[in-house]
Each structure stands twice: as structure tokens, then as C-alpha cells.
XYZ file of C-alpha atoms in Angstrom:
552
model
C -0.013 0.034 0.067
C 1.486 3.336 -1.013
C 2.324 5.783 1.701
C -0.216 8.618 1.984
C 0.972 12.006 0.884
C 2.149 14.069 3.931
C -0.253 16.702 5.172
C 2.226 19.495 6.128
C -0.560 21.915 6.783
C -1.355 20.357 10.002
C 1.895 18.603 10.832
C 0.625 15.049 10.931
C 3.000 12.069 10.711
C 1.785 10.026 7.520
C 3.317 6.799 9.045
C 0.948 7.204 12.027
C -2.133 7.452 9.608
C -0.976 4.439 7.674
C -0.597 2.234 10.846
C -4.070 3.339 12.236
C -5.668 3.045 8.922
C -7.205 6.513 9.289
C -8.263 8.439 6.279
C -6.722 11.888 5.678
C -10.150 13.578 5.736
C -11.099 12.005 9.046
C -7.958 13.487 10.815
C -8.658 16.920 9.372
C -12.229 16.740 10.379
C -11.357 15.683 13.740
C -8.701 18.356 14.319
C -10.749 21.219 13.168
C -13.897 19.889 15.090
C -11.972 20.124 18.281
C -10.882 23.711 17.899
C -13.137 26.279 19.284
C -11.462 29.521 18.161
C -14.722 31.520 17.715
C -15.985 30.572 21.112
C -12.723 31.854 22.516
C -12.716 34.934 20.566
C -16.293 35.827 21.748
C -15.367 35.286 25.284
C -12.265 37.439 25.183
C -14.031 40.596 23.717
C -16.901 42.707 24.985
C -17.737 45.056 21.986
C -19.198 47.701 24.061
C -15.749 48.601 25.457
C -12.712 50.663 24.565
C -11.678 47.760 22.155
C -15.060 48.235 20.444
C -14.335 51.832 19.915
C -11.012 51.081 18.279
C -12.865 48.588 16.082
C -15.223 51.238 14.981
C -12.377 53.762 14.272
C -10.996 51.123 11.856
C -14.235 50.636 10.457
C -14.480 54.503 9.934
C -11.253 54.407 7.897
C -12.380 51.338 5.780
C -15.797 53.250 5.229
C -13.749 56.087 3.677
C -11.637 53.400 1.731
C -14.863 51.948 0.231
C -16.704 55.197 -0.082
C -14.112 56.739 -2.339
C -14.625 53.959 -4.878
C -18.444 54.189 -4.283
C -18.512 57.754 -5.148
C -17.022 57.087 -8.729
C -19.798 54.350 -9.050
C -22.313 56.972 -8.672
C -20.442 59.754 -10.428
C -19.829 57.973 -13.707
C -23.284 56.420 -13.929
C -25.000 59.743 -12.785
C -23.113 61.924 -15.249
C -24.231 59.841 -18.122
C -27.659 61.515 -17.643
C -26.022 64.941 -17.834
C -26.316 66.751 -21.236
C -23.585 69.274 -20.358
C -21.071 66.356 -19.974
C -22.041 64.676 -23.190
C -22.005 68.120 -25.082
C -18.554 68.984 -23.864
C -17.040 65.727 -24.828
C -19.279 64.922 -27.661
C -20.555 61.437 -27.176
C -23.884 59.541 -26.350
C -25.224 57.587 -23.329
C -24.273 54.448 -24.877
C -21.884 53.266 -27.412
C -17.977 52.780 -27.949
C -17.153 56.087 -26.293
C -18.789 55.563 -23.103
C -17.744 51.990 -23.211
C -14.061 53.025 -23.493
C -14.324 55.471 -20.418
C -15.598 52.640 -18.290
C -13.151 50.078 -19.915
C -10.174 52.306 -19.181
C -10.976 52.191 -15.419
C -11.136 48.406 -15.617
C -7.755 48.499 -17.580
C -6.338 50.323 -14.999
C -7.460 47.646 -12.514
C -5.767 45.032 -14.463
C -2.469 46.859 -14.619
C -2.580 47.757 -10.813
C -3.891 44.440 -9.584
C -0.350 42.787 -9.765
C 1.197 45.753 -7.471
C -1.258 44.517 -4.593
C 1.563 41.974 -3.667
C 3.102 45.152 -2.520
C 1.181 44.875 0.646
C 3.570 41.968 1.642
C 6.328 44.616 1.291
C 5.135 47.874 2.415
C 2.405 46.628 4.571
C -1.424 46.652 4.298
C -1.527 50.271 5.405
C 1.130 51.374 2.916
C -0.732 49.780 0.013
C -4.134 51.419 1.015
C -2.170 54.833 1.349
C -0.643 54.536 -2.250
C -4.105 53.604 -3.693
C -5.764 56.538 -2.141
C -3.146 58.913 -3.175
C -3.532 57.760 -6.773
C -7.288 58.191 -6.525
C -6.827 61.874 -5.455
C -4.597 62.445 -8.544
C -7.312 60.779 -10.849
C -10.046 62.956 -9.452
C -8.015 66.094 -10.261
C -7.417 64.861 -13.731
C -11.008 64.205 -14.428
C -12.491 67.187 -12.695
C -10.009 69.570 -14.424
C -9.880 67.729 -17.947
C -9.701 69.992 -20.758
C -10.040 67.337 -23.293
C -10.822 63.632 -23.616
C -7.251 62.363 -23.485
C -6.774 64.007 -19.942
C -10.138 62.652 -18.728
C -9.060 59.069 -20.089
C -5.676 59.357 -18.303
C -7.761 60.080 -14.914
C -10.086 57.047 -15.561
C -6.900 54.766 -16.096
C -5.199 56.003 -12.835
C -8.460 55.837 -10.937
C -8.682 52.156 -11.948
C -5.036 51.570 -10.838
C -5.383 53.124 -7.438
C -8.852 51.949 -6.754
C -7.985 48.205 -7.291
C -5.164 48.572 -4.409
C -7.912 50.117 -2.095
C -10.666 47.763 -3.093
C -8.701 44.474 -2.835
C -6.482 45.384 0.074
C -9.429 46.606 2.377
C -11.270 43.460 2.674
C -8.089 41.580 3.053
C -6.969 43.852 5.918
C -10.405 43.769 7.632
C -10.527 40.056 7.648
C -6.962 39.887 9.069
C -7.540 42.546 11.911
C -11.275 41.677 12.865
C -11.882 39.359 15.826
C -12.509 35.984 14.638
C -16.192 35.529 15.835
C -17.110 39.167 14.137
C -15.205 38.608 10.917
C -17.850 37.873 8.610
C -20.310 40.551 9.944
C -17.486 43.237 10.001
C -16.283 42.457 6.526
C -19.892 42.510 5.436
C -20.758 45.779 7.059
C -17.512 47.139 5.273
C -18.854 46.103 2.005
C -22.064 47.953 2.658
C -20.143 51.225 3.414
C -19.168 51.218 -0.340
C -22.467 52.614 -1.107
C -22.261 55.351 1.508
C -20.205 57.453 -0.992
C -22.853 56.328 -3.668
C -25.600 57.546 -1.725
C -24.138 61.041 -1.029
C -23.121 61.643 -4.492
C -26.315 60.394 -6.099
C -28.386 62.664 -3.885
C -25.976 65.458 -4.696
C -26.135 64.899 -8.506
C -29.767 65.737 -8.387
C -28.924 69.049 -7.384
C -25.839 69.474 -9.687
C -27.992 68.461 -12.627
C -29.812 71.852 -12.220
C -26.608 73.910 -12.245
C -25.854 75.523 -15.593
C -22.423 75.066 -17.473
C -19.578 72.580 -17.152
C -19.218 72.917 -13.459
C -22.282 70.761 -13.109
C -20.093 67.662 -13.991
C -16.698 69.069 -12.978
C -17.520 69.418 -9.229
C -18.785 65.931 -8.674
C -15.618 64.495 -10.253
C -13.402 66.635 -8.100
C -15.462 65.520 -4.993
C -14.160 62.060 -5.670
C -11.001 63.074 -3.927
C -12.645 63.742 -0.645
C -12.733 60.335 0.935
C -9.302 59.346 -0.279
C -7.824 62.564 1.323
C -9.273 61.625 4.747
C -7.484 58.071 4.347
C -4.385 59.644 3.298
C -4.241 62.094 6.189
C -5.470 59.566 9.079
C -4.379 55.966 8.080
C -0.995 55.797 9.793
C -2.328 57.680 12.936
C -5.539 55.666 13.680
C -5.308 52.107 12.435
C -2.611 49.276 13.200
C -0.913 46.995 10.689
C -2.288 43.634 10.033
C -1.091 41.024 12.641
C -0.462 38.628 9.699
C 1.797 40.865 8.056
C 3.621 41.500 11.258
C 4.130 37.737 11.944
C 5.243 37.371 8.388
C 8.081 40.036 8.882
C 9.070 38.324 12.053
C 7.684 41.051 14.604
C 5.834 38.555 16.671
C 5.590 40.507 19.910
C 4.085 43.534 17.934
C 1.638 41.241 16.342
C 0.542 39.943 19.643
C -0.037 43.590 21.096
C -2.211 44.451 18.102
C -4.347 41.191 18.642
C -4.668 41.967 22.195
C -5.549 45.588 21.521
C -8.071 45.044 18.979
C -9.476 41.440 19.766
C -9.627 41.351 23.561
C -11.173 43.569 26.106
C -8.454 43.251 28.666
C -5.918 44.134 25.942
C -3.522 41.588 27.642
C -1.184 39.523 25.480
C -1.771 36.810 28.103
C -5.288 36.212 26.828
C -5.757 32.653 25.378
C -7.078 33.941 22.008
C -3.773 36.143 21.346
C -1.642 33.036 21.288
C -4.031 30.859 19.392
C -4.328 33.582 16.510
C -0.532 33.795 16.465
C -0.014 30.081 16.573
C -2.329 29.658 13.579
C -0.480 32.275 11.695
C 2.943 30.879 12.301
C 1.615 27.330 11.582
C 0.468 28.616 8.152
C 3.689 30.422 7.486
C 5.877 27.306 8.566
C 3.912 24.550 6.870
C 2.974 26.083 3.538
C 3.180 23.757 0.713
C 3.060 26.243 -2.067
C 6.615 27.973 -2.285
C 7.024 30.950 -4.643
C 7.552 33.490 -1.657
C 8.511 36.349 -3.840
C 5.855 39.092 -3.809
C 5.932 39.362 -7.611
C 5.883 35.717 -8.486
C 2.412 34.688 -9.550
C 3.703 31.217 -10.970
C 2.372 29.652 -7.754
C -1.262 29.717 -8.938
C -0.477 27.351 -11.754
C 1.014 24.605 -9.483
C -0.999 21.636 -8.826
C -1.546 22.371 -5.021
C -3.088 25.992 -5.779
C -4.688 25.435 -9.257
C -8.055 24.706 -7.672
C -8.040 27.896 -5.822
C -7.224 29.848 -9.044
C -10.262 28.325 -10.705
C -12.555 29.248 -7.793
C -11.086 32.751 -8.009
C -11.682 33.148 -11.720
C -15.165 31.995 -11.547
C -16.113 34.057 -8.531
C -14.502 37.129 -10.140
C -16.515 36.543 -13.242
C -19.646 35.993 -11.216
C -18.990 39.235 -9.265
C -18.552 41.148 -12.699
C -21.320 39.590 -14.854
C -24.257 38.889 -12.811
C -26.103 41.963 -14.039
C -25.394 44.586 -11.559
C -23.711 46.958 -14.267
C -27.109 47.537 -15.904
C -28.615 49.113 -12.606
C -25.640 51.093 -11.988
C -23.033 52.305 -14.862
C -25.629 51.650 -17.451
C -28.763 52.671 -15.775
C -29.498 55.616 -17.980
C -29.680 53.618 -21.295
C -31.471 50.954 -19.672
C -34.256 53.300 -18.411
C -34.387 54.832 -21.844
C -35.452 51.526 -23.224
C -38.536 51.815 -21.190
C -39.404 55.525 -22.041
C -37.498 57.310 -19.317
C -35.361 60.119 -20.744
C -35.449 62.976 -18.386
C -32.442 63.544 -15.800
C -34.399 63.982 -12.558
C -36.348 60.938 -13.016
C -33.286 58.947 -14.052
C -31.258 60.339 -11.052
C -33.931 59.722 -8.650
C -34.405 55.987 -9.552
C -30.728 55.570 -9.395
C -30.498 57.094 -5.853
C -33.477 54.784 -4.792
C -31.621 51.768 -6.119
C -28.487 52.586 -4.328
C -30.149 53.217 -0.934
C -32.089 49.977 -1.472
C -28.881 48.051 -2.136
C -27.173 49.654 0.750
C -30.067 48.608 3.261
C -30.132 45.021 2.207
C -26.256 44.748 2.093
C -26.530 45.640 5.862
C -29.165 43.005 6.091
C -26.845 40.464 4.373
C -23.948 41.385 6.588
C -26.132 40.176 9.684
C -27.350 36.991 8.098
C -23.977 35.777 6.770
C -23.016 34.334 10.168
C -25.953 32.191 10.258
C -26.143 31.131 6.595
C -23.552 29.081 4.862
C -21.654 30.550 1.845
C -22.864 28.041 -0.603
C -26.456 28.612 0.468
C -26.155 32.402 0.018
C -24.629 32.150 -3.531
C -27.342 29.625 -4.621
C -30.242 31.759 -3.204
C -28.656 34.857 -4.824
C -28.271 33.201 -8.227
C -31.716 31.714 -8.289
C -33.567 35.117 -7.296
C -31.265 37.084 -9.604
C -32.291 34.823 -12.571
C -36.062 35.108 -11.470
C -35.952 38.850 -11.404
C -34.116 39.269 -14.735
C -36.463 37.034 -16.251
C -39.321 39.226 -14.917
C -37.535 42.212 -16.245
C -37.253 40.999 -19.751
C -40.927 39.983 -19.752
C -42.168 43.509 -18.834
C -39.607 45.284 -21.011
C -40.673 43.202 -24.157
C -44.360 44.001 -23.139
C -43.427 47.656 -22.995
C -41.937 47.537 -26.450
C -45.053 45.900 -27.974
C -47.438 48.195 -26.200
C -45.930 50.956 -24.116
C -47.563 51.781 -20.763
C -46.763 52.965 -17.343
C -47.711 49.857 -15.742
C -45.172 47.677 -17.863
C -42.381 50.499 -17.333
C -43.256 50.559 -13.582
C -43.076 46.928 -13.110
C -39.642 46.766 -14.991
C -38.246 49.393 -12.512
C -39.752 47.231 -9.789
C -37.902 44.138 -10.758
C -34.695 46.231 -10.882
C -35.401 47.200 -7.317
C -36.063 43.653 -6.392
C -32.864 42.612 -8.136
C -30.949 44.961 -5.840
C -32.832 43.410 -2.746
C -31.790 40.029 -3.459
C -28.283 40.771 -4.869
C -27.409 42.819 -1.756
C -28.917 40.312 0.803
C -27.359 37.209 -0.601
C -24.313 38.091 -2.708
C -23.034 41.590 -2.014
C -21.424 40.748 1.550
C -19.751 37.593 -0.057
C -17.667 39.637 -2.643
C -15.442 41.126 0.177
C -15.262 37.870 2.219
C -15.282 34.679 -0.049
C -12.137 35.521 -2.039
C -10.075 36.325 0.968
C -11.315 33.016 2.823
C -10.191 30.782 -0.148
C -6.749 32.096 -0.139
C -3.984 31.031 2.501
C -1.754 33.624 4.136
C 1.145 33.339 1.774
C -1.207 33.617 -1.233
C -3.532 36.231 0.153
C -1.900 39.392 -1.292
C -0.975 38.061 -4.540
C -4.348 36.310 -4.700
C -6.308 39.509 -4.134
C -4.091 41.066 -6.839
C -5.100 38.227 -9.166
C -8.647 38.599 -8.011
C -8.614 42.250 -9.076
C -6.971 41.745 -12.302
C -9.551 39.080 -13.373
C -12.331 41.373 -12.342
C -10.709 44.142 -14.392
C -10.637 41.780 -17.408
C -14.178 40.822 -16.908
C -15.046 44.607 -16.413
C -13.531 45.540 -19.970
C -15.644 42.651 -21.602
C -18.716 43.813 -19.682
C -18.009 47.563 -20.431
C -18.157 47.099 -24.180
C -20.717 44.161 -24.111
C -23.350 46.259 -22.223
C -22.681 49.549 -23.882
C -22.681 48.320 -27.367
C -25.103 45.670 -26.659
C -27.725 47.821 -25.158
C -27.391 50.030 -28.064
C -27.883 47.335 -30.571
C -30.445 44.997 -28.975
C -31.976 47.114 -26.129
C -33.837 45.302 -23.467
C -32.842 41.850 -24.947
C -29.476 42.311 -23.116
C -31.107 40.749 -20.126
C -31.354 37.372 -21.968
C -27.426 37.225 -21.780
C -27.345 37.692 -18.101
C -30.135 35.171 -17.629
C -28.216 32.603 -19.466
C -24.953 33.244 -17.948
C -26.339 33.370 -14.126
C -27.967 30.066 -14.929
C -24.698 28.442 -16.047
C -22.826 30.155 -13.061
C -25.470 28.597 -10.653
C -24.572 24.842 -11.941
C -20.792 25.765 -11.831
C -21.146 27.098 -8.254
C -22.831 23.905 -6.972
C -19.936 21.602 -8.343
C -16.951 23.959 -7.779
C -17.400 26.412 -4.912
C -16.290 24.838 -1.494
C -18.089 25.761 1.786
C -16.080 27.997 4.037
C -18.419 29.320 6.620
C -17.354 29.082 10.342
C -13.760 28.014 9.570
C -10.619 30.077 10.390
C -8.800 31.487 7.545
C -6.012 29.162 8.038
C -8.139 26.018 8.537
C -9.612 26.485 5.097
C -6.039 25.443 3.664
C -7.201 21.928 4.590
C -9.942 22.080 2.146
C -7.692 22.683 -0.833
C -4.497 20.968 0.353
C -5.852 17.666 1.636
C -4.814 15.108 -1.059
C -7.092 12.577 -2.540
C -10.418 14.346 -1.975
C -12.342 16.968 -3.893
C -12.558 20.355 -2.206
C -16.267 20.694 -2.225
C -16.672 17.113 -0.715
C -13.937 17.905 1.827
C -15.541 21.194 2.764
C -18.893 19.649 3.277
C -17.457 16.815 5.303
C -15.761 19.460 7.559
C -19.091 21.111 8.027
C -20.620 17.866 8.848
C -17.953 17.066 11.424
C -18.326 20.522 13.067
C -22.227 20.058 13.393
C -21.804 16.696 14.925
C -19.256 17.839 17.424
C -21.509 20.619 18.301
C -24.332 18.336 18.805
C -22.261 16.125 21.012
C -21.065 19.259 23.188
C -24.740 20.221 23.720
C -25.800 16.775 24.734
C -22.873 16.658 27.118
C -23.775 19.985 28.763
C -27.489 18.694 29.176
C -26.334 15.424 30.850
C -23.998 17.455 33.072
C -26.758 19.800 34.035
C -29.072 16.959 34.515
C -26.427 15.134 36.815
C -25.879 18.114 38.921
C -29.735 18.584 39.480
C -29.931 14.969 40.537
C -26.994 15.399 42.900
C -28.599 18.501 44.458
C -31.899 16.686 44.588
C -30.287 13.514 46.319
C -28.775 15.844 49.053
């Protein structure tokens, strides 16, 4: 019998496994089931304390990080309803020029994504600082543009800078957040993306009534506000990631950060501090991937990491191509297909869609700790397909026989799309890609995630803009087909990562001889059985105590 492959992720002796005839997956399930990191984390931290206030301060900086990108989401989509903007540059609400402006940002994302690996060199804070500084420069170039080349340069630089911020922020938040609050805090951080959008969408209604070119120049210049707050405050208000510190050999400093931001007592003697540091060190010492250079992405094409790359590609495409672009960047031409051409109604609907998305993203950040990741993905895709099907039916009826009823129903389906997408999917975008990447892969992986998203975004930019100009409402058919295919792929390819620490997830991908989805479900089953046994043991102990007291 061949000797089993060594599982260095957990330091087991393969000879012992062979003698005991223990299956690899059983060992991993047992190991993971016995650990109770989340419970220890919850015990160590009382949120309504000074530590909780420090976490809120981190969330404020992350709000500014995300809102800076959210402002552009609102501006570039909202300005598409401004005649003064189109008149100055000479292009329409759809077609190749508008597609190019959106694509240039995505191209900037592609070019900037590999530089996310800098976060392993200059730290997570340093990467976010650079990204926000570039965003400020981009806002100035766009707002002061005297011609299309200058405006296009601003779009490219904005994409470069925003990918450093947008990809590094969830990575940082997942690494600094207390284990038991990680999913919820990352989810809330994702919702803050739309704070900037809401503010700017509301302001755009007022700016639309302003005469001249200042109506579109001022909103573009305002894109610099949130990034400027981050640039000024980041080094004074938030700590460096403990995982980065451990990787650089600054163990004591990492312990102090964990104690300060994950415990009420702020003592490095708290059990959770040692547990978190031990997991980080174990991941660093036992990694099986190699390729430690920050610039070397060849690791993603090795056998042990290839499956993570597949999940990363599919999830990046899923985030970019699920249909959200129609109700954001391309809302103006979409509304024109059902007879809504005036600026104020278009901007008002846009504001309503963003507010709805934000509210339901907050709901999603609450339920993410109670629902499994795969369940959320399946529920999101099924409801998205349903709403898009309804939208194409009512859009078709409007084109056959225009009426306020069919136009109103189409808008209703757009709002329902936002509700379901935000509740089930939005929170996952900042969490799932981070969870599937091990510590040594995380910076490069998030850079690659941004690069793939950028490439998908370029395809989407031209696909929607030119497609909606050519086929109108029928563009929904493309999204219905894609999301249906994605649903099937998700079922067979996306592993379950709920309630596992970031380091424990390595076992799903690195355990030899078992498919990752099966492995992840096996681990979840093991955890559920262990939790059931623990509950039964507590009940028996309580019953025994009662009988003992009664006997006395």
C-alpha cells in the first residue's frame, strides 16, 4: 500500500496514519472540530468597550476607503444623464466612447492588480495609502480635464489606485477583525461602499440643475474627499495587520495588536492571542506552495493551488457579470429602453436603487454568520435569474405596447434585483475571495482577483454599452443565460468556507485525494456533529448536577 501524502498543513505524521488506517479527511475533520477559536474569541471581547471603539475607528477608515470607490460608481453612472457632460466631450449615453471610459478604469485595474503584492512588502496600510493617493490624482485629472485624453488618463489612474484600495481593504479587515465578528464586520464594510454612492447620487440631483460645465466637474473633483481623509489619518488611527507583522518576524508587535483589537483586557496573556498567532505561524511554516517572492504569480499554476485559481476566476466573473452593471453604470440607457429620458427621474431612480442596495447589504452582513456561503450564493443566483426573467418579460411588453404599468413593473424588478443581490451576494464579494486564499497567497491572490475582475469588467463595459445600443432590453437574456450556467458551476466547484478560520480553510484545498467541495462539506458535517455532542454533554452534566442536588 502506497504511503499517504504528507499533510504538512497540520503537521501530521503519515506513518501514524498508515498504521492506524485513518483516512486523511477524518484526521482533518477531527482536528478542526476540536478547535473552538470562535468561542474563545467571543469570550475574550466585549464589543461595548474601549476595544469596540477602536474597531469602530478602523471601520470608519474602511468606510472612507470603500466610499471613495463608491463615489465614482455614482458619478460615472449619474453623469451619463448630464447633457452638459455629453455636449462637452461629444458622445452619447451608450456606444463605444462611453464603453471606453468605463473600460479604461477596468484596464487600470488590470495593470494595478499585480502591484497589490506590495502589501507583503510595504504593509496593508502602505498599499491603501498609495491607492488613495492615486485616486486623488485621478479625481483632479478628471475634474479639471480640458479634453478627452486628460479625462481618459484620469479614468486609467483611478482604476489603478482603486484596485489597490478595493482589494486590500477586505483583506486587511479579515485579518484584523476578531474571529467571531469577521464575517459581519467584513460584510458591513462592504455595505459602506455605497455610503459614498448615496451621498453623491443625492448631490447629483442638485448638480443636474446647475448650468455650465461645473455641473459635471464638481462631482468628479469631489471623488478626492474620502481618499484624502484616508491619506491623512491612516497611519495615525489604525494598526498594521497582525498577519503581515508575523510574516515579517515582528511577533511581539503582532501579539500587542491582537490583544488591543481583539480582547477587552488588552492583555497579550489572553488565550485567544496565542491561538491566533499560533495559527498564523503554523500557516507560514507549513505552507506547501513555495514561490515566496511578492512578484511571482507562478504559484497559482502549481497543482496544489490550481483549484483555488479556478474558484477565484469563476467568482471574479460571477461578481462582474451577474447583471449589476445594468442598474449602475448603464442605468441611463436601460431606463431609456422603457421610455424614461429625463435627468431628474433617472437620477431619482438611481438614488433609490443605491439606498435599497445599501439597506439590504446591511441585512446581508447580519445573516452571513447564520447562513452557509454556498447557500447564500445559490439563493442569490436563483433570485437574480428570477428577477431578470421578470424584467425582460415586462420590457418586452413595453416595447409591444408602451404603458406606465409595464415600465413601472420593470423598475420594480430592478429594485427587487437590488434587494436579493445585496442580501445574498454583496457581502460575499469582500469575504469569500479572502477566505479561499491562504496567508502566503492572500496578497498576490487578491491582486489576481482584481486583475481578473478588471478583465471581466472590460468585456462587460463594451458588451453592455454596445449591446444595449444594438439590442436594447434583450440584453437581459445574456445575463439570464450566464447566471444559470454560473449556478451549476457554483454547485460543483465552490467549497463551503463558513465558520472556519482563515488558516483552517487550507485543509479544504490541500488535503490530497479528496475533492475540495466534498472535503468542505465533510468538515461542516464534522463540526455540526461535534456541536451536537457538546450540547448533549452539557445537558447530561446539568441533569447530573440537578440529581446530585436533589439527592442531598
